Amino acid sequence: MRPYTLAGKKDTRSGFGDAMTQLGRTNPDVVALCADLAGSLKLGTFIQENPGRFFEAGIAEANMIGVGTGLALGGKVPFVTTFAAFATGRVYDQIRQSVAYSNANVKIAASHAGITLGEDGATHQIMEDIGLMKMLPNMVVINPCDYNQTRAATLAAAAYQGPVYLRFGRPAEPVYTPEDEPFVIGKAVRWSEGTDVTILATGHLMWRAIRAAEQLESEGVGVDLLNIHTIKPLDEEAILASVRKTGCVVTCEEHMMNGGLGDSVAQLLARNFPVPQEYVAVDDRFGESGTPAELMVKFHLDTPDVVAAAHRAMERKKQR
């Protein structure tokens, strides 16, 4: 297992906010737009230091996408920000036609994604957003795992030329990736090497996958664990190299089983190297109100679920 140090807990949205503060000081072309949720997106310091580079769109997300596209075509680097439910489903037509089709340099920064939004319930707990975004031509889709990686991913998104969907969350989660680790779009990060089972995790599920890998290794199971922080472009080379070594795979994500990381991996393997695959994901249902921890357990997205999925994958491999 790759060595790591726990540095407390912080929400990934704060990683975005702190990166925006840095970008405000270092890149004069970066601007921010928000749909009446600047506090939730942690944009306070950016706004205070750069009042002329912040645009409050109000509860008019479709208009915000259009304004952001215009700013991009005018040479700015706009980050359009709101909750993930509003950043994707509510404005899909505008993103498709104005951003993706035009290959505009717009960064869609989507907070409060997934089941860990918690008490706000099903209407706000979007778990289809990765699928919606990855189907769009030209769109990069990034789902970082902790505060440090979200901060680094935001900086990388600003430097990338083209549309980016950046997904992050509300709750405080463990901080365990190195503070100074470079973020390379489309390149997986290896956390452990083994020959028994591949585990591919993204976003908040990465920490659960690390804990699961530690438990499995204590049982004598060799785990090949990869952090797939970029859903599109997928690191196909790293994934195929891993599954050719282990012969089975578990995909872990805080997203619908349909359309997410697992779906992308399944398509890759079907074309190149079919192996038994198990999913740790939401199985075709809406969320509900509860604490993030309660919901992760109820929706089978916790560490024991990753361990169980790994055992199922290995058992299926034996039966082939």
Short mmCIF file of C-alpha atoms in Angstrom, two decimals:
data_model
loop_
_atom_site.label_atom_id
_atom_site.label_comp_id
_atom_site.label_asym_id
_atom_site.label_seq_id
_atom_site.Cartn_x
_atom_site.Cartn_y
_atom_site.Cartn_z
CA MET A 1 0.00 0.00 0.00
CA ARG A 2 1.22 3.45 -0.86
CA PRO A 3 2.17 5.32 2.34
CA TYR A 4 -0.15 8.16 3.29
CA THR A 5 -0.69 10.56 6.17
CA LEU A 6 -4.15 11.52 7.37
CA ALA A 7 -4.37 15.31 7.67
CA GLY A 8 -7.78 15.60 9.28
CA LYS A 9 -11.01 16.08 7.36
CA LYS A 10 -12.03 18.78 4.90
CA ASP A 11 -14.75 19.07 2.30
CA THR A 12 -13.69 18.80 -1.31
CA ARG A 13 -15.61 21.97 -2.19
CA SER A 14 -13.14 23.88 0.00
CA GLY A 15 -10.34 22.50 -2.17
CA PHE A 16 -12.09 24.12 -5.10
CA GLY A 17 -12.58 27.40 -3.26
CA ASP A 18 -8.96 27.60 -2.16
CA ALA A 19 -7.76 26.86 -5.69
CA MET A 20 -9.98 29.64 -7.00
CA THR A 21 -8.37 32.01 -4.52
CA GLN A 22 -4.96 31.02 -5.88
CA LEU A 23 -6.11 31.37 -9.47
CA GLY A 24 -7.52 34.80 -8.69
CA ARG A 25 -4.04 35.88 -7.63
CA THR A 26 -2.07 34.20 -10.43
CA ASN A 27 -4.26 34.11 -13.56
CA PRO A 28 -6.01 37.37 -14.49
CA ASP A 29 -8.11 35.61 -17.12
CA VAL A 30 -9.91 33.41 -14.59
CA VAL A 31 -13.43 34.59 -13.78
CA ALA A 32 -16.17 33.02 -11.69
CA LEU A 33 -19.92 32.87 -12.15
CA CYS A 34 -22.43 31.49 -9.67
CA ALA A 35 -26.16 30.83 -9.44
CA ASP A 36 -26.89 32.29 -6.00
CA LEU A 37 -24.67 29.77 -4.16
CA ALA A 38 -21.34 31.55 -3.84
CA GLY A 39 -21.07 30.69 -0.13
CA SER A 40 -21.70 27.02 -0.74
CA LEU A 41 -19.06 27.03 -3.49
CA LYS A 42 -16.51 28.65 -1.14
CA LEU A 43 -15.94 31.63 -3.45
CA GLY A 44 -15.86 34.25 -0.70
CA THR A 45 -12.16 35.10 -0.84
CA PHE A 46 -12.08 35.09 -4.65
CA ILE A 47 -14.99 37.54 -4.71
CA GLN A 48 -13.48 39.76 -2.04
CA GLU A 49 -10.16 39.99 -3.85
CA ASN A 50 -11.56 40.10 -7.40
CA PRO A 51 -14.98 41.78 -7.31
CA GLY A 52 -14.78 42.71 -10.98
CA ARG A 53 -14.17 39.11 -12.00
CA PHE A 54 -17.23 37.60 -10.32
CA PHE A 55 -20.67 37.50 -11.92
CA GLU A 56 -23.76 36.58 -9.90
CA ALA A 57 -26.26 34.99 -12.26
CA GLY A 58 -28.97 34.42 -9.70
CA ILE A 59 -31.21 31.39 -9.98
CA ALA A 60 -30.80 31.37 -13.75
CA GLU A 61 -28.41 28.54 -14.48
CA ALA A 62 -29.12 28.35 -18.21
CA ASN A 63 -28.29 32.01 -18.60
CA MET A 64 -25.14 31.49 -16.53
CA ILE A 65 -23.91 28.85 -18.99
CA GLY A 66 -24.55 31.21 -21.89
CA VAL A 67 -22.72 34.09 -20.22
CA GLY A 68 -19.85 31.79 -19.31
CA THR A 69 -19.58 30.63 -22.91
CA GLY A 70 -19.47 34.22 -24.11
CA LEU A 71 -16.70 35.01 -21.65
CA ALA A 72 -14.75 31.96 -22.84
CA LEU A 73 -15.10 32.97 -26.47
CA GLY A 74 -13.82 36.39 -25.44
CA GLY A 75 -10.62 34.90 -24.05
CA LYS A 76 -11.49 34.47 -20.37
CA VAL A 77 -11.32 31.23 -18.36
CA PRO A 78 -14.77 31.06 -16.76
CA PHE A 79 -15.69 28.75 -13.91
CA VAL A 80 -19.48 28.42 -13.82
CA THR A 81 -20.46 27.14 -10.39
CA THR A 82 -23.51 25.72 -8.65
CA PHE A 83 -24.81 22.46 -7.17
CA ALA A 84 -24.22 19.44 -9.42
CA ALA A 85 -27.96 18.82 -9.78
CA PHE A 86 -28.38 22.29 -11.28
CA ALA A 87 -25.06 22.35 -13.13
CA THR A 88 -25.99 19.38 -15.32
CA GLY A 89 -29.61 18.23 -15.47
CA ARG A 90 -31.17 21.68 -15.38
CA VAL A 91 -28.95 23.11 -18.12
CA TYR A 92 -28.05 20.12 -20.27
CA ASP A 93 -29.25 21.71 -23.51
CA GLN A 94 -27.16 24.83 -22.95
CA ILE A 95 -24.07 22.78 -22.06
CA ARG A 96 -24.52 20.56 -25.10
CA GLN A 97 -25.15 23.31 -27.63
CA SER A 98 -23.09 26.22 -26.30
CA VAL A 99 -20.20 24.61 -24.44
CA ALA A 100 -19.52 21.13 -25.83
CA TYR A 101 -20.53 21.70 -29.45
CA SER A 102 -18.52 24.92 -29.54
CA ASN A 103 -15.62 23.31 -27.67
CA ALA A 104 -15.69 26.42 -25.50
CA ASN A 105 -13.14 26.81 -22.71
CA VAL A 106 -15.76 26.67 -19.93
CA LYS A 107 -15.14 24.95 -16.60
CA ILE A 108 -18.32 23.61 -14.99
CA ALA A 109 -17.62 23.37 -11.26
CA ALA A 110 -20.30 21.24 -9.63
CA SER A 111 -20.56 20.93 -5.86
CA HIS A 112 -22.85 18.91 -3.56
CA ALA A 113 -22.75 15.89 -5.88
CA GLY A 114 -23.88 12.40 -4.98
CA ILE A 115 -25.57 10.76 -2.03
CA THR A 116 -23.30 12.46 0.53
CA LEU A 117 -25.21 15.70 0.04
CA GLY A 118 -27.22 14.08 2.82
CA GLU A 119 -30.27 15.69 4.35
CA ASP A 120 -31.25 17.72 1.26
CA GLY A 121 -32.63 14.50 -0.22
CA ALA A 122 -33.27 12.98 -3.62
CA THR A 123 -34.07 16.17 -5.55
CA HIS A 124 -30.56 17.50 -4.91
CA GLN A 125 -28.58 14.23 -4.74
CA ILE A 126 -27.81 13.88 -8.41
CA MET A 127 -26.13 10.60 -9.23
CA GLU A 128 -26.49 10.72 -13.00
CA ASP A 129 -24.24 13.70 -13.69
CA ILE A 130 -21.08 11.85 -14.69
CA GLY A 131 -23.06 9.91 -17.28
CA LEU A 132 -24.64 13.07 -18.64
CA MET A 133 -21.32 14.85 -18.95
CA LYS A 134 -19.13 12.04 -20.25
CA MET A 135 -21.46 11.44 -23.21
CA LEU A 136 -20.78 14.94 -24.53
CA PRO A 137 -18.03 15.18 -27.16
CA ASN A 138 -15.10 17.40 -26.11
CA MET A 139 -16.02 17.27 -22.39
CA VAL A 140 -13.40 16.24 -19.81
CA VAL A 141 -14.90 14.74 -16.62
CA ILE A 142 -12.96 14.91 -13.34
CA ASN A 143 -14.05 13.49 -9.97
CA PRO A 144 -11.27 14.06 -7.38
CA CYS A 145 -11.07 12.15 -4.11
CA ASP A 146 -10.15 14.61 -1.34
CA TYR A 147 -9.42 18.26 -0.53
CA ASN A 148 -5.85 18.25 -1.84
CA GLN A 149 -6.70 16.48 -5.06
CA THR A 150 -9.68 18.77 -5.70
CA ARG A 151 -7.46 21.81 -5.25
CA ALA A 152 -4.90 20.38 -7.69
CA ALA A 153 -7.61 19.33 -10.15
CA THR A 154 -9.06 22.85 -10.21
CA LEU A 155 -5.65 24.29 -11.09
CA ALA A 156 -5.23 21.66 -13.81
CA ALA A 157 -8.70 22.42 -15.19
CA ALA A 158 -7.83 26.11 -15.45
CA ALA A 159 -4.69 25.27 -17.43
CA TYR A 160 -6.52 22.88 -19.78
CA GLN A 161 -7.89 24.30 -23.03
CA GLY A 162 -11.45 23.06 -23.50
CA PRO A 163 -14.62 22.17 -21.60
CA VAL A 164 -14.20 20.52 -18.19
CA TYR A 165 -16.75 19.10 -15.76
CA LEU A 166 -15.31 19.16 -12.23
CA ARG A 167 -17.31 17.28 -9.58
CA PHE A 168 -16.91 17.62 -5.81
CA GLY A 169 -18.90 17.34 -2.62
CA ARG A 170 -20.25 18.86 0.57
CA PRO A 171 -19.20 16.72 3.57
CA ALA A 172 -15.88 16.78 5.38
CA GLU A 173 -13.89 13.74 4.22
CA PRO A 174 -10.42 12.43 5.14
CA VAL A 175 -7.50 14.30 3.54
CA TYR A 176 -4.80 11.78 2.58
CA THR A 177 -3.29 12.63 -0.80
CA PRO A 178 -0.02 14.61 -0.77
CA GLU A 179 -0.48 18.37 -0.71
CA ASP A 180 2.04 18.89 -3.51
CA GLU A 181 1.15 15.95 -5.76
CA PRO A 182 0.75 17.07 -9.39
CA PHE A 183 -2.63 16.41 -11.00
CA VAL A 184 -2.43 14.98 -14.51
CA ILE A 185 -5.74 14.86 -16.36
CA GLY A 186 -6.43 11.36 -17.64
CA LYS A 187 -3.72 9.57 -15.63
CA ALA A 188 -4.72 7.17 -12.85
CA VAL A 189 -2.84 7.15 -9.55
CA ARG A 190 -1.72 3.77 -8.22
CA TRP A 191 -2.20 3.11 -4.50
CA SER A 192 -1.30 -0.54 -4.17
CA GLU A 193 -0.04 -3.40 -6.31
CA GLY A 194 -1.39 -6.92 -6.25
CA THR A 195 -2.32 -9.83 -8.47
CA ASP A 196 -5.62 -11.05 -7.01
CA VAL A 197 -8.15 -8.28 -7.71
CA THR A 198 -8.22 -4.83 -9.30
CA ILE A 199 -10.13 -2.09 -7.47
CA LEU A 200 -10.85 1.11 -9.39
CA ALA A 201 -12.29 3.94 -7.31
CA THR A 202 -13.24 7.57 -7.85
CA GLY A 203 -14.30 10.51 -5.71
CA HIS A 204 -15.44 9.89 -2.14
CA LEU A 205 -15.31 6.12 -2.73
CA MET A 206 -11.52 6.21 -2.98
CA TRP A 207 -11.11 6.44 0.80
CA ARG A 208 -13.50 3.50 1.28
CA ALA A 209 -11.49 1.57 -1.32
CA ILE A 210 -8.23 2.28 0.52
CA ARG A 211 -9.67 0.98 3.77
CA ALA A 212 -11.08 -2.04 1.94
CA ALA A 213 -7.71 -2.77 0.33
CA GLU A 214 -6.05 -2.62 3.74
CA GLN A 215 -8.54 -5.15 5.09
CA LEU A 216 -8.18 -7.42 2.07
CA GLU A 217 -4.39 -7.32 2.29
CA SER A 218 -4.64 -8.30 5.96
CA GLU A 219 -6.51 -11.38 4.69
CA GLY A 220 -3.71 -12.17 2.26
CA VAL A 221 -5.42 -10.77 -0.83
CA GLY A 222 -3.22 -8.84 -3.25
CA VAL A 223 -5.08 -5.70 -4.33
CA ASP A 224 -4.21 -3.59 -7.35
CA LEU A 225 -5.83 -0.29 -6.37
CA LEU A 226 -6.08 2.70 -8.72
CA ASN A 227 -7.53 6.15 -8.11
CA ILE A 228 -9.45 6.96 -11.29
CA HIS A 229 -9.90 10.68 -10.73
CA THR A 230 -10.56 11.35 -14.42
CA ILE A 231 -13.56 9.52 -15.87
CA LYS A 232 -12.99 11.01 -19.32
CA PRO A 233 -10.46 10.65 -20.80
CA LEU A 234 -10.13 7.29 -19.07
CA ASP A 235 -6.65 5.92 -18.38
CA GLU A 236 -7.26 2.86 -20.51
CA GLU A 237 -3.64 1.75 -20.51
CA ALA A 238 -3.39 1.62 -16.71
CA ILE A 239 -6.74 -0.13 -16.31
CA LEU A 240 -6.03 -2.78 -18.93
CA ALA A 241 -2.57 -3.45 -17.52
CA SER A 242 -4.09 -4.00 -14.09
CA VAL A 243 -6.93 -6.31 -15.11
CA ARG A 244 -4.62 -8.37 -17.32
CA LYS A 245 -2.60 -8.98 -14.17
CA THR A 246 -5.48 -9.73 -11.78
CA GLY A 247 -8.23 -11.16 -14.00
CA CYS A 248 -11.11 -9.44 -12.17
CA VAL A 249 -12.18 -5.92 -11.20
CA VAL A 250 -14.34 -3.91 -8.80
CA THR A 251 -15.43 -0.38 -9.70
CA CYS A 252 -16.41 2.01 -6.88
CA GLU A 253 -18.27 5.27 -7.27
CA GLU A 254 -20.84 7.54 -5.63
CA HIS A 255 -22.95 7.52 -8.78
CA MET A 256 -25.52 5.44 -10.60
CA MET A 257 -24.27 2.09 -11.83
CA ASN A 258 -25.54 3.13 -15.24
CA GLY A 259 -23.41 5.75 -16.92
CA GLY A 260 -20.58 6.16 -14.42
CA LEU A 261 -17.04 4.88 -13.98
CA GLY A 262 -18.16 1.24 -13.92
CA ASP A 263 -19.98 1.68 -17.19
CA SER A 264 -16.89 3.19 -18.84
CA VAL A 265 -14.70 0.36 -17.52
CA ALA A 266 -17.16 -2.29 -18.70
CA GLN A 267 -17.13 -0.86 -22.21
CA LEU A 268 -13.34 -0.79 -22.21
CA LEU A 269 -13.07 -4.39 -21.03
CA ALA A 270 -15.76 -5.65 -23.42
CA ARG A 271 -13.72 -4.33 -26.33
CA ASN A 272 -10.32 -5.47 -25.10
CA PHE A 273 -10.16 -7.96 -22.23
CA PRO A 274 -13.44 -9.18 -20.70
CA VAL A 275 -13.11 -10.22 -17.04
CA PRO A 276 -15.56 -10.58 -14.13
CA GLN A 277 -16.59 -7.13 -12.90
CA GLU A 278 -18.44 -6.14 -9.73
CA TYR A 279 -19.93 -2.72 -9.05
CA VAL A 280 -20.06 -0.64 -5.88
CA ALA A 281 -22.52 1.99 -7.05
CA VAL A 282 -26.14 3.10 -6.71
CA ASP A 283 -28.39 0.57 -8.42
CA ASP A 284 -31.14 2.43 -10.30
CA ARG A 285 -32.79 4.32 -7.44
CA PHE A 286 -33.13 7.85 -6.18
CA GLY A 287 -31.53 9.04 -2.97
CA GLU A 288 -33.25 10.03 0.26
CA SER A 289 -32.68 12.21 3.29
CA GLY A 290 -30.17 11.17 5.94
CA THR A 291 -26.68 11.86 7.13
CA PRO A 292 -23.92 11.14 4.61
CA ALA A 293 -22.60 8.27 6.73
CA GLU A 294 -26.05 6.69 7.09
CA LEU A 295 -26.71 6.95 3.37
CA MET A 296 -23.36 5.47 2.36
CA VAL A 297 -24.24 2.41 4.44
CA LYS A 298 -27.84 2.19 3.25
CA PHE A 299 -26.90 2.52 -0.41
CA HIS A 300 -24.09 -0.07 -0.08
CA LEU A 301 -21.25 2.35 -0.81
CA ASP A 302 -19.13 1.75 2.30
CA THR A 303 -15.90 -0.11 3.00
CA PRO A 304 -17.57 -3.50 3.76
CA ASP A 305 -19.36 -3.28 0.41
CA VAL A 306 -16.05 -2.87 -1.42
CA VAL A 307 -14.59 -5.85 0.45
CA ALA A 308 -17.62 -8.00 -0.36
CA ALA A 309 -17.51 -6.98 -4.04
CA ALA A 310 -13.83 -7.93 -4.23
CA HIS A 311 -14.58 -11.41 -2.86
CA ARG A 312 -17.42 -11.83 -5.36
CA ALA A 313 -15.17 -10.81 -8.25
CA MET A 314 -12.43 -13.23 -7.18
CA GLU A 315 -14.94 -16.07 -6.76
CA ARG A 316 -16.30 -15.46 -10.23
CA LYS A 317 -12.75 -15.53 -11.60
CA LYS A 318 -12.24 -18.97 -10.07
CA GLN A 319 -15.42 -20.25 -11.72
CA ARG A 320 -14.46 -19.26 -15.24
#
